[in-house]
């Protein structure tokens, strides 16, 4: 690698293929004059540190792209079947107090603090949240790996979830 970076040596095609596979990068990217811009989202992660996400991992990007493909498919499905737009999508702004938005969302989803206290574990609370979100028309996707590749585990230190929205629906992963 150091010789490649210093341009003292070049990888063989086989080495380049192995490197592309290892880094989950399309091999064609290595032949571009400039690396492509892969990330345009200005968002915060739901990771514990709540840090701004500068450069996401290829695992996060691949998961995001997969969810966007599913979103595109479901948007077409929703339009084809005449499903109505969800009234709460886009109803909050960043100027609003997070507590007020959270309370409105709890009301929309039919969640109550008292009912949540009755649940014995956080996984039960998560299951209830997912069920209520789906009942409200939100498509929820849950996975701990990239696609169906059990060798590519997602890093909860980087993110624990993200949301996608469009003019018809809200998407959560």
Coordinates of C-alpha atoms in Angstrom, one line a residue:
X1 CA 0.0 0.0 0.0
X2 CA 2.7 2.6 0.9
X3 CA 4.3 2.0 -2.5
X4 CA 0.9 2.5 -4.2
X5 CA 0.2 5.7 -2.3
X6 CA 3.7 7.1 -3.1
X7 CA 3.2 6.0 -6.7
X8 CA 6.4 4.0 -6.7
X9 CA 4.5 0.9 -7.7
X10 CA 1.1 0.2 -9.2
X11 CA -1.2 -2.7 -8.2
X12 CA -1.9 -5.5 -10.6
X13 CA -5.5 -5.8 -11.8
X14 CA -5.9 -8.8 -9.4
X15 CA -4.6 -6.7 -6.5
X16 CA -7.0 -3.9 -7.4
X17 CA -9.9 -6.3 -7.6
X18 CA -9.0 -7.7 -4.2
X19 CA -8.7 -4.2 -2.7
X20 CA -12.0 -3.2 -4.2
X21 CA -13.7 -6.3 -2.7
X22 CA -12.0 -5.7 0.7
X23 CA -13.2 -2.0 0.8
X24 CA -16.6 -2.7 -0.8
X25 CA -15.7 -0.2 -3.5
X26 CA -16.7 -0.4 -7.2
X27 CA -13.5 -1.1 -9.1
X28 CA -14.3 1.6 -11.7
X29 CA -13.9 4.3 -9.0
X30 CA -10.1 3.6 -9.0
X31 CA -9.9 4.7 -12.7
X32 CA -11.6 8.1 -12.2
X33 CA -9.5 11.2 -12.2
X34 CA -11.1 12.4 -9.0
X35 CA -12.9 10.3 -6.3
X36 CA -16.7 10.7 -6.6
X37 CA -18.6 12.7 -4.0
X38 CA -20.5 10.0 -2.1
X39 CA -22.1 11.8 0.8
X40 CA -24.4 14.8 0.6
X41 CA -26.4 14.5 3.8
X42 CA -26.0 17.0 6.6
X43 CA -27.3 15.0 9.5
X44 CA -26.5 13.8 12.9
X45 CA -26.1 10.2 13.8
X46 CA -28.2 8.5 16.5
X47 CA -24.9 7.2 17.9
X48 CA -24.3 7.8 21.6
X49 CA -22.0 10.8 21.1
X50 CA -24.5 12.5 18.8
X51 CA -21.6 13.7 16.7
X52 CA -22.0 15.1 13.2
X53 CA -21.2 12.5 10.6
X54 CA -18.3 13.6 8.5
X55 CA -17.4 10.6 6.3
X56 CA -19.6 7.6 6.7
X57 CA -18.3 4.0 6.4
X58 CA -19.0 2.0 3.3
X59 CA -21.3 -0.2 5.4
X60 CA -23.5 2.8 6.4
X61 CA -23.5 4.1 2.8
X62 CA -24.4 0.7 1.4
X63 CA -27.2 0.3 3.9
X64 CA -28.5 3.8 3.1
X65 CA -28.5 3.1 -0.6
X66 CA -30.3 -0.2 -0.1
X67 CA -33.0 1.6 2.0
X68 CA -33.3 4.3 -0.7
X69 CA -33.9 1.5 -3.3
X70 CA -36.6 0.1 -1.1
X71 CA -38.0 3.5 -0.6
X72 CA -38.2 4.1 -4.3
X73 CA -40.0 0.7 -4.8
X74 CA -42.5 1.4 -2.0
X75 CA -43.2 5.0 -3.2
X76 CA -44.2 3.5 -6.6
X77 CA -46.2 0.8 -4.8
X78 CA -48.0 3.5 -2.7
X79 CA -48.8 5.7 -5.7
X80 CA -50.0 2.7 -7.8
X81 CA -52.4 1.6 -5.0
X82 CA -53.5 5.1 -4.1
X83 CA -52.2 5.2 -0.6
X84 CA -52.6 8.6 1.0
X85 CA -49.8 10.8 2.0
X86 CA -49.0 10.7 5.8
X87 CA -50.1 14.0 7.4
X88 CA -47.3 14.1 10.0
X89 CA -44.5 13.9 7.4
X90 CA -42.8 17.3 7.3
X91 CA -44.9 18.6 10.1
X92 CA -42.0 19.5 12.4
X93 CA -39.2 22.0 11.9
X94 CA -35.7 22.3 13.4
X95 CA -36.8 25.5 15.2
X96 CA -39.3 23.6 17.3
X97 CA -38.4 22.3 20.8
X98 CA -37.6 18.6 20.5
X99 CA -39.8 17.8 23.5
X100 CA -42.8 19.3 21.7
X101 CA -42.1 17.3 18.5
X102 CA -41.6 14.1 20.5
X103 CA -44.9 14.7 22.3
X104 CA -46.8 15.2 19.0
X105 CA -45.2 12.1 17.6
X106 CA -46.2 10.1 20.7
X107 CA -49.8 11.2 20.2
X108 CA -49.7 10.5 16.4
X109 CA -48.4 6.9 17.1
X110 CA -50.6 6.3 20.1
X111 CA -47.7 5.8 22.5
X112 CA -48.1 6.4 26.2
X113 CA -45.6 6.6 29.0
X114 CA -47.8 4.5 31.2
X115 CA -48.1 1.7 28.6
X116 CA -44.4 1.8 28.0
X117 CA -43.7 1.4 31.8
X118 CA -45.7 -1.9 31.6
X119 CA -43.2 -3.4 29.1
X120 CA -40.6 -5.6 30.8
X121 CA -37.6 -4.9 28.5
X122 CA -36.3 -2.3 26.1
X123 CA -36.7 -4.8 23.3
X124 CA -40.4 -5.1 24.0
X125 CA -40.6 -1.3 24.0
X126 CA -38.8 -1.2 20.6
X127 CA -41.1 -3.8 19.2
X128 CA -44.1 -1.7 20.3
X129 CA -42.6 1.4 18.8
X130 CA -42.0 -0.4 15.5
X131 CA -45.5 -1.9 15.5
X132 CA -47.1 1.5 16.2
X133 CA -45.0 3.2 13.5
X134 CA -46.0 0.6 10.9
X135 CA -49.6 1.0 11.9
X136 CA -49.3 4.7 11.2
X137 CA -48.0 4.0 7.7
X138 CA -44.2 4.2 8.4
X139 CA -42.1 1.6 6.6
X140 CA -39.5 0.3 9.2
X141 CA -36.5 -1.6 8.2
X142 CA -34.3 -3.2 10.9
X143 CA -31.0 -4.9 10.4
X144 CA -27.7 -5.4 12.1
X145 CA -25.8 -6.2 8.9
X146 CA -25.4 -4.7 5.5
X147 CA -28.1 -6.2 3.2
X148 CA -28.0 -10.0 3.9
X149 CA -24.2 -10.1 4.3
X150 CA -23.6 -11.5 7.9
X151 CA -19.9 -10.7 7.5
X152 CA -20.6 -6.9 7.3
X153 CA -22.0 -6.0 10.7
X154 CA -23.2 -2.5 11.2
X155 CA -21.3 -0.4 13.8
X156 CA -23.6 1.0 16.5
X157 CA -20.8 3.3 17.5
X158 CA -21.2 5.0 14.1
X159 CA -25.0 5.1 13.9
X160 CA -28.1 3.4 15.4
X161 CA -30.6 4.5 12.8
X162 CA -31.6 7.0 10.3
X163 CA -34.9 8.2 8.7
X164 CA -35.7 8.9 5.1
X165 CA -38.7 11.0 4.0
X166 CA -40.4 11.9 0.7
X167 CA -43.6 13.5 -0.4
X168 CA -45.7 10.4 0.4
X169 CA -44.2 8.6 3.3
X170 CA -41.7 8.5 6.2
X171 CA -39.1 5.7 6.2
X172 CA -37.2 4.5 9.2
X173 CA -34.3 2.2 9.5

